[in-house]
């Protein structure tokens, strides 16, 4: 299939490459001419503007927007809505707020343009591993674009379906899911990221406890000099706490057991806050997820080993760099 992609950063560029690796034709645009030229060298059709991108696509068009949440995404979707024709599809693959998706879908529908929100998990490893996709929007448009989603998803691999799944949507077993109407995809991804906060915090605190057992502030007969990098590697094999996050933790600790390369200021990218807001709206207890979010706030003042490990994990899976002092605050959406 042919698709346009707007935003060629860490994830957008690899989305284009994974699609082209599997025979899809991509028209690529980024505000950075260098990023566009780099994708053109890999086989994409370059476009120096959104108008040029739309012109290069055959109807019915599909445009995947992979930009940071906020005004830059809102402006791109608004402009695309004016350029596209009835029956065309805009896909927001970033981490937008699900209530914004509901509004945008209604606004674009007035022009006959279809809007899909696609929560995309896979980080900088997505080209190789594939992306877990959580899709919201019109079911027929999702079916039409199935070749795109099937290519980006990781596929079944060696993960056997859970017992009792007979008769359920087989796409889920391939790593992508139509979650419901507009907003549902990003809502599922929002909760996914809230859970991610909790998992990362649990690993970080656990390894901090292991490391602290070697402190010289403890009596010698109560001290254990435990190699935390080796523990992380051990737990990857047969442990009930094994996961991809633990794989990345082991990689980070093997490279830098003291994590001196990280200061420990841990950003929150918005989804954690929105998850807690949703929990409050629904009166759903979320003690662990809330505590993990507040721990990130604390990390901007105090930087223990656990926070350096959180920073290391974020860098491993997403290439996220630590925010500068005073640069972490985000607006709360309403």
mmCIF file of N, CA and C in Angstrom, residues 67-159:
data_model
loop_
_atom_site.group_PDB
_atom_site.id
_atom_site.type_symbol
_atom_site.label_atom_id
_atom_site.label_comp_id
_atom_site.label_asym_id
_atom_site.label_seq_id
_atom_site.Cartn_x
_atom_site.Cartn_y
_atom_site.Cartn_z
ATOM 1 N N UNK A 67 4.052 12.815 15.559
ATOM 2 C CA UNK A 67 4.639 14.036 16.106
ATOM 3 C C UNK A 67 4.412 14.104 17.613
ATOM 4 N N UNK A 68 5.169 14.944 18.332
ATOM 5 C CA UNK A 68 4.959 15.089 19.775
ATOM 6 C C UNK A 68 3.553 15.596 20.081
ATOM 7 N N UNK A 69 2.987 15.108 21.179
ATOM 8 C CA UNK A 69 1.647 15.532 21.592
ATOM 9 C C UNK A 69 1.623 17.028 21.835
ATOM 10 N N UNK A 70 0.543 17.682 21.433
ATOM 11 C CA UNK A 70 0.399 19.111 21.685
ATOM 12 C C UNK A 70 0.072 19.880 20.423
ATOM 13 N N UNK A 71 0.455 21.151 20.404
ATOM 14 C CA UNK A 71 0.072 22.032 19.301
ATOM 15 C C UNK A 71 0.652 21.607 17.961
ATOM 16 N N UNK A 72 1.848 21.049 17.963
ATOM 17 C CA UNK A 72 2.456 20.661 16.687
ATOM 18 C C UNK A 72 1.617 19.586 16.007
ATOM 19 N N UNK A 73 1.096 18.635 16.789
ATOM 20 C CA UNK A 73 0.211 17.606 16.234
ATOM 21 C C UNK A 73 -1.124 18.211 15.827
ATOM 22 N N UNK A 74 -1.687 19.062 16.692
ATOM 23 C CA UNK A 74 -2.979 19.683 16.398
ATOM 24 C C UNK A 74 -2.916 20.481 15.100
ATOM 25 N N UNK A 75 -1.842 21.237 14.914
ATOM 26 C CA UNK A 75 -1.712 22.066 13.704
ATOM 27 C C UNK A 75 -1.579 21.207 12.448
ATOM 28 N N UNK A 76 -0.794 20.121 12.559
ATOM 29 C CA UNK A 76 -0.604 19.248 11.398
ATOM 30 C C UNK A 76 -1.917 18.582 11.000
ATOM 31 N N UNK A 77 -2.677 18.101 11.979
ATOM 32 C CA UNK A 77 -3.944 17.430 11.682
ATOM 33 C C UNK A 77 -4.957 18.428 11.119
ATOM 34 N N UNK A 78 -4.953 19.633 11.651
ATOM 35 C CA UNK A 78 -5.867 20.663 11.156
ATOM 36 C C UNK A 78 -5.560 20.974 9.677
ATOM 37 N N UNK A 79 -4.276 21.132 9.349
ATOM 38 C CA UNK A 79 -3.901 21.442 7.966
ATOM 39 C C UNK A 79 -4.212 20.276 7.045
ATOM 40 N N UNK A 80 -3.943 19.063 7.506
ATOM 41 C CA UNK A 80 -4.246 17.898 6.684
ATOM 42 C C UNK A 80 -5.752 17.793 6.420
ATOM 43 N N UNK A 81 -6.543 18.123 7.433
ATOM 44 C CA UNK A 81 -7.986 18.083 7.259
ATOM 45 C C UNK A 81 -8.458 19.008 6.155
ATOM 46 N N UNK A 82 -7.764 20.115 5.968
ATOM 47 C CA UNK A 82 -8.121 21.068 4.915
ATOM 48 C C UNK A 82 -7.624 20.627 3.542
ATOM 49 N N UNK A 83 -6.559 19.804 3.526
ATOM 50 C CA UNK A 83 -5.956 19.387 2.265
ATOM 51 C C UNK A 83 -6.550 18.088 1.716
ATOM 52 N N UNK A 84 -7.007 17.221 2.601
ATOM 53 C CA UNK A 84 -7.472 15.902 2.196
ATOM 54 C C UNK A 84 -8.907 15.943 1.674
ATOM 55 N N UNK A 85 -9.319 14.849 1.048
ATOM 56 C CA UNK A 85 -10.642 14.741 0.435
ATOM 57 C C UNK A 85 -11.499 13.740 1.197
ATOM 58 N N UNK A 86 -12.802 13.769 0.997
ATOM 59 C CA UNK A 86 -13.678 12.782 1.639
ATOM 60 C C UNK A 86 -13.222 11.358 1.346
ATOM 61 N N UNK A 87 -13.215 10.540 2.382
ATOM 62 C CA UNK A 87 -12.760 9.161 2.261
ATOM 63 C C UNK A 87 -11.306 8.958 2.616
ATOM 64 N N UNK A 88 -10.530 10.053 2.661
ATOM 65 C CA UNK A 88 -9.131 9.959 3.084
ATOM 66 C C UNK A 88 -9.066 9.748 4.599
ATOM 67 N N UNK A 89 -7.910 9.268 5.060
ATOM 68 C CA UNK A 89 -7.740 8.923 6.474
ATOM 69 C C UNK A 89 -6.526 9.645 7.054
ATOM 70 N N UNK A 90 -6.710 10.248 8.228
ATOM 71 C CA UNK A 90 -5.608 10.775 9.027
ATOM 72 C C UNK A 90 -5.414 9.844 10.220
ATOM 73 N N UNK A 91 -4.183 9.416 10.444
ATOM 74 C CA UNK A 91 -3.848 8.547 11.568
ATOM 75 C C UNK A 91 -2.923 9.308 12.502
ATOM 76 N N UNK A 92 -3.303 9.429 13.770
ATOM 77 C CA UNK A 92 -2.408 10.010 14.762
ATOM 78 C C UNK A 92 -1.790 8.861 15.545
ATOM 79 N N UNK A 93 -0.503 8.607 15.285
ATOM 80 C CA UNK A 93 0.201 7.515 15.945
ATOM 81 C C UNK A 93 0.983 7.938 17.166
ATOM 82 N N UNK A 94 0.872 9.225 17.566
ATOM 83 C CA UNK A 94 1.607 9.699 18.728
ATOM 84 C C UNK A 94 0.864 9.407 20.028
ATOM 85 N N UNK A 95 1.171 10.177 21.044
ATOM 86 C CA UNK A 95 0.560 9.965 22.362
ATOM 87 C C UNK A 95 -0.407 11.093 22.698
ATOM 88 N N UNK A 96 -1.361 11.335 21.830
ATOM 89 C CA UNK A 96 -2.326 12.400 22.055
ATOM 90 C C UNK A 96 -3.324 12.025 23.152
ATOM 91 N N UNK A 97 -3.949 13.037 23.732
ATOM 92 C CA UNK A 97 -4.958 12.857 24.767
ATOM 93 C C UNK A 97 -6.241 12.358 24.110
ATOM 94 N N UNK A 98 -6.830 11.306 24.667
ATOM 95 C CA UNK A 98 -7.945 10.646 23.995
ATOM 96 C C UNK A 98 -9.164 11.550 23.818
ATOM 97 N N UNK A 99 -9.368 12.516 24.701
ATOM 98 C CA UNK A 99 -10.497 13.430 24.526
ATOM 99 C C UNK A 99 -10.270 14.354 23.337
ATOM 100 N N UNK A 100 -9.011 14.672 23.043
ATOM 101 C CA UNK A 100 -8.701 15.431 21.825
ATOM 102 C C UNK A 100 -9.053 14.611 20.589
ATOM 103 N N UNK A 101 -8.814 13.296 20.648
ATOM 104 C CA UNK A 101 -9.150 12.429 19.515
ATOM 105 C C UNK A 101 -10.645 12.466 19.209
ATOM 106 N N UNK A 102 -11.458 12.394 20.257
ATOM 107 C CA UNK A 102 -12.908 12.400 20.062
ATOM 108 C C UNK A 102 -13.338 13.680 19.339
ATOM 109 N N UNK A 103 -12.772 14.806 19.786
ATOM 110 C CA UNK A 103 -13.115 16.093 19.170
ATOM 111 C C UNK A 103 -12.609 16.167 17.737
ATOM 112 N N UNK A 104 -11.363 15.758 17.510
ATOM 113 C CA UNK A 104 -10.799 15.840 16.166
ATOM 114 C C UNK A 104 -11.553 14.957 15.184
ATOM 115 N N UNK A 105 -11.969 13.778 15.626
ATOM 116 C CA UNK A 105 -12.712 12.879 14.743
ATOM 117 C C UNK A 105 -14.011 13.532 14.281
ATOM 118 N N UNK A 106 -14.690 14.214 15.188
ATOM 119 C CA UNK A 106 -15.944 14.886 14.830
ATOM 120 C C UNK A 106 -15.689 16.041 13.863
ATOM 121 N N UNK A 107 -14.625 16.799 14.124
ATOM 122 C CA UNK A 107 -14.315 17.935 13.252
ATOM 123 C C UNK A 107 -13.958 17.472 11.843
ATOM 124 N N UNK A 108 -13.144 16.434 11.740
ATOM 125 C CA UNK A 108 -12.742 15.943 10.416
ATOM 126 C C UNK A 108 -13.906 15.280 9.698
ATOM 127 N N UNK A 109 -14.799 14.636 10.456
ATOM 128 C CA UNK A 109 -15.947 13.971 9.843
ATOM 129 C C UNK A 109 -16.835 14.965 9.100
ATOM 130 N N UNK A 110 -16.847 16.214 9.561
ATOM 131 C CA UNK A 110 -17.641 17.241 8.879
ATOM 132 C C UNK A 110 -17.146 17.491 7.462
ATOM 133 N N UNK A 111 -15.875 17.153 7.208
ATOM 134 C CA UNK A 111 -15.284 17.312 5.868
ATOM 135 C C UNK A 111 -15.214 15.969 5.136
ATOM 136 N N UNK A 112 -15.725 14.918 5.785
ATOM 137 C CA UNK A 112 -15.693 13.598 5.179
ATOM 138 C C UNK A 112 -14.378 12.874 5.354
ATOM 139 N N UNK A 113 -13.463 13.445 6.144
ATOM 140 C CA UNK A 113 -12.147 12.834 6.393
ATOM 141 C C UNK A 113 -12.250 11.956 7.631
ATOM 142 N N UNK A 114 -11.677 10.775 7.553
ATOM 143 C CA UNK A 114 -11.741 9.796 8.639
ATOM 144 C C UNK A 114 -10.514 9.942 9.533
ATOM 145 N N UNK A 115 -10.727 9.843 10.837
ATOM 146 C CA UNK A 115 -9.642 9.999 11.808
ATOM 147 C C UNK A 115 -9.473 8.709 12.600
ATOM 148 N N UNK A 116 -8.247 8.207 12.652
ATOM 149 C CA UNK A 116 -7.904 7.054 13.482
ATOM 150 C C UNK A 116 -6.847 7.466 14.483
ATOM 151 N N UNK A 117 -7.015 7.053 15.736
ATOM 152 C CA UNK A 117 -5.972 7.258 16.740
ATOM 153 C C UNK A 117 -5.326 5.907 17.023
ATOM 154 N N UNK A 118 -4.009 5.868 16.941
ATOM 155 C CA UNK A 118 -3.280 4.611 17.069
ATOM 156 C C UNK A 118 -2.205 4.755 18.147
ATOM 157 N N UNK A 119 -2.479 4.198 19.309
ATOM 158 C CA UNK A 119 -1.444 4.125 20.337
ATOM 159 C C UNK A 119 -0.369 3.165 19.866
ATOM 160 N N UNK A 120 0.877 3.622 19.878
ATOM 161 C CA UNK A 120 1.978 2.877 19.263
ATOM 162 C C UNK A 120 3.067 2.627 20.297
ATOM 163 N N UNK A 121 3.298 1.362 20.623
ATOM 164 C CA UNK A 121 4.324 0.997 21.598
ATOM 165 C C UNK A 121 5.393 0.168 20.905
ATOM 166 N N UNK A 122 6.631 0.508 21.153
ATOM 167 C CA UNK A 122 7.735 -0.218 20.534
ATOM 168 C C UNK A 122 9.038 0.547 20.598
ATOM 169 N N UNK A 123 8.917 1.866 20.809
ATOM 170 C CA UNK A 123 10.107 2.683 20.997
ATOM 171 C C UNK A 123 11.070 2.607 19.828
ATOM 172 N N UNK A 124 12.336 2.802 20.145
ATOM 173 C CA UNK A 124 13.360 2.846 19.103
ATOM 174 C C UNK A 124 13.651 1.462 18.519
ATOM 175 N N UNK A 125 13.076 0.402 19.119
ATOM 176 C CA UNK A 125 13.320 -0.958 18.650
ATOM 177 C C UNK A 125 12.253 -1.429 17.665
ATOM 178 N N UNK A 126 11.295 -0.558 17.338
ATOM 179 C CA UNK A 126 10.151 -0.986 16.555
ATOM 180 C C UNK A 126 10.461 -1.496 15.164
ATOM 181 N N UNK A 127 11.459 -0.928 14.498
ATOM 182 C CA UNK A 127 11.765 -1.402 13.139
ATOM 183 C C UNK A 127 12.104 -2.889 13.155
ATOM 184 N N UNK A 128 12.842 -3.307 14.177
ATOM 185 C CA UNK A 128 13.259 -4.703 14.265
ATOM 186 C C UNK A 128 12.188 -5.584 14.908
ATOM 187 N N UNK A 129 11.596 -5.113 16.024
ATOM 188 C CA UNK A 129 10.672 -5.931 16.806
ATOM 189 C C UNK A 129 9.218 -5.778 16.391
ATOM 190 N N UNK A 130 8.886 -4.691 15.726
ATOM 191 C CA UNK A 130 7.499 -4.382 15.428
ATOM 192 C C UNK A 130 6.890 -3.513 16.518
ATOM 193 N N UNK A 131 5.687 -3.024 16.249
ATOM 194 C CA UNK A 131 4.994 -2.112 17.166
ATOM 195 C C UNK A 131 3.671 -2.726 17.616
ATOM 196 N N UNK A 132 3.409 -2.667 18.897
ATOM 197 C CA UNK A 132 2.111 -3.037 19.430
ATOM 198 C C UNK A 132 1.174 -1.860 19.178
ATOM 199 N N UNK A 133 0.067 -2.106 18.451
ATOM 200 C CA UNK A 133 -0.797 -1.032 17.992
ATOM 201 C C UNK A 133 -2.182 -1.121 18.639
ATOM 202 N N UNK A 134 -2.633 -0.007 19.220
ATOM 203 C CA UNK A 134 -3.944 0.095 19.855
ATOM 204 C C UNK A 134 -4.743 1.125 19.073
ATOM 205 N N UNK A 135 -5.747 0.684 18.306
ATOM 206 C CA UNK A 135 -6.364 1.500 17.268
ATOM 207 C C UNK A 135 -7.781 1.899 17.656
ATOM 208 N N UNK A 136 -8.088 3.203 17.487
ATOM 209 C CA UNK A 136 -9.434 3.699 17.677
ATOM 210 C C UNK A 136 -9.947 4.346 16.411
ATOM 211 N N UNK A 137 -11.264 4.240 16.154
ATOM 212 C CA UNK A 137 -11.835 4.893 14.983
ATOM 213 C C UNK A 137 -12.704 3.974 14.160
ATOM 214 N N UNK A 138 -13.048 4.432 12.974
ATOM 215 C CA UNK A 138 -13.974 3.747 12.076
ATOM 216 C C UNK A 138 -13.483 2.347 11.709
ATOM 217 N N UNK A 139 -14.350 1.340 11.929
ATOM 218 C CA UNK A 139 -13.955 -0.057 11.726
ATOM 219 C C UNK A 139 -13.626 -0.348 10.267
ATOM 220 N N UNK A 140 -14.377 0.229 9.338
ATOM 221 C CA UNK A 140 -14.133 -0.035 7.922
ATOM 222 C C UNK A 140 -12.782 0.541 7.489
ATOM 223 N N UNK A 141 -12.439 1.731 7.989
ATOM 224 C CA UNK A 141 -11.137 2.316 7.664
ATOM 225 C C UNK A 141 -10.002 1.466 8.227
ATOM 226 N N UNK A 142 -10.217 0.921 9.411
ATOM 227 C CA UNK A 142 -9.209 0.039 10.012
ATOM 228 C C UNK A 142 -9.013 -1.195 9.138
ATOM 229 N N UNK A 143 -10.117 -1.769 8.648
ATOM 230 C CA UNK A 143 -10.007 -2.944 7.770
ATOM 231 C C UNK A 143 -9.289 -2.587 6.467
ATOM 232 N N UNK A 144 -9.596 -1.422 5.923
ATOM 233 C CA UNK A 144 -8.950 -1.016 4.675
ATOM 234 C C UNK A 144 -7.438 -0.894 4.844
ATOM 235 N N UNK A 145 -7.015 -0.400 5.984
ATOM 236 C CA UNK A 145 -5.586 -0.188 6.233
ATOM 237 C C UNK A 145 -4.929 -1.369 6.933
ATOM 238 N N UNK A 146 -5.605 -2.497 6.955
ATOM 239 C CA UNK A 146 -5.053 -3.676 7.631
ATOM 240 C C UNK A 146 -3.647 -4.039 7.157
ATOM 241 N N UNK A 147 -3.331 -3.957 5.851
ATOM 242 C CA UNK A 147 -1.960 -4.294 5.434
ATOM 243 C C UNK A 147 -0.894 -3.428 6.109
ATOM 244 N N UNK A 148 -1.228 -2.165 6.391
ATOM 245 C CA UNK A 148 -0.281 -1.282 7.080
ATOM 246 C C UNK A 148 -0.105 -1.726 8.523
ATOM 247 N N UNK A 149 -1.220 -1.940 9.213
ATOM 248 C CA UNK A 149 -1.144 -2.323 10.623
ATOM 249 C C UNK A 149 -0.490 -3.696 10.792
ATOM 250 N N UNK A 150 -0.820 -4.628 9.897
ATOM 251 C CA UNK A 150 -0.240 -5.967 9.993
ATOM 252 C C UNK A 150 1.268 -5.937 9.789
ATOM 253 N N UNK A 151 1.741 -5.040 8.917
ATOM 254 C CA UNK A 151 3.183 -4.917 8.687
ATOM 255 C C UNK A 151 3.896 -4.310 9.886
ATOM 256 N N UNK A 152 3.296 -3.287 10.469
ATOM 257 C CA UNK A 152 3.943 -2.625 11.605
ATOM 258 C C UNK A 152 3.917 -3.470 12.865
ATOM 259 N N UNK A 153 2.891 -4.282 13.038
ATOM 260 C CA UNK A 153 2.771 -5.104 14.236
ATOM 261 C C UNK A 153 3.859 -6.172 14.263
ATOM 262 N N UNK A 154 4.178 -6.680 15.450
ATOM 263 C CA UNK A 154 5.268 -7.655 15.551
ATOM 264 C C UNK A 154 4.938 -9.021 14.984
ATOM 265 N N UNK A 155 3.652 -9.364 14.848
ATOM 266 C CA UNK A 155 3.285 -10.717 14.431
ATOM 267 C C UNK A 155 3.250 -11.651 15.626
ATOM 268 N N UNK A 156 2.741 -12.831 15.395
ATOM 269 C CA UNK A 156 2.540 -13.790 16.486
ATOM 270 C C UNK A 156 3.852 -14.256 17.099
ATOM 271 N N UNK A 157 4.860 -14.472 16.276
ATOM 272 C CA UNK A 157 6.152 -14.913 16.789
ATOM 273 C C UNK A 157 6.034 -16.215 17.564
ATOM 274 N N UNK A 158 6.730 -16.300 18.679
ATOM 275 C CA UNK A 158 6.728 -17.506 19.495
ATOM 276 C C UNK A 158 5.740 -17.431 20.653
ATOM 277 N N UNK A 159 4.954 -16.350 20.713
ATOM 278 C CA UNK A 159 4.012 -16.178 21.821
ATOM 279 C C UNK A 159 2.713 -16.898 21.480
#
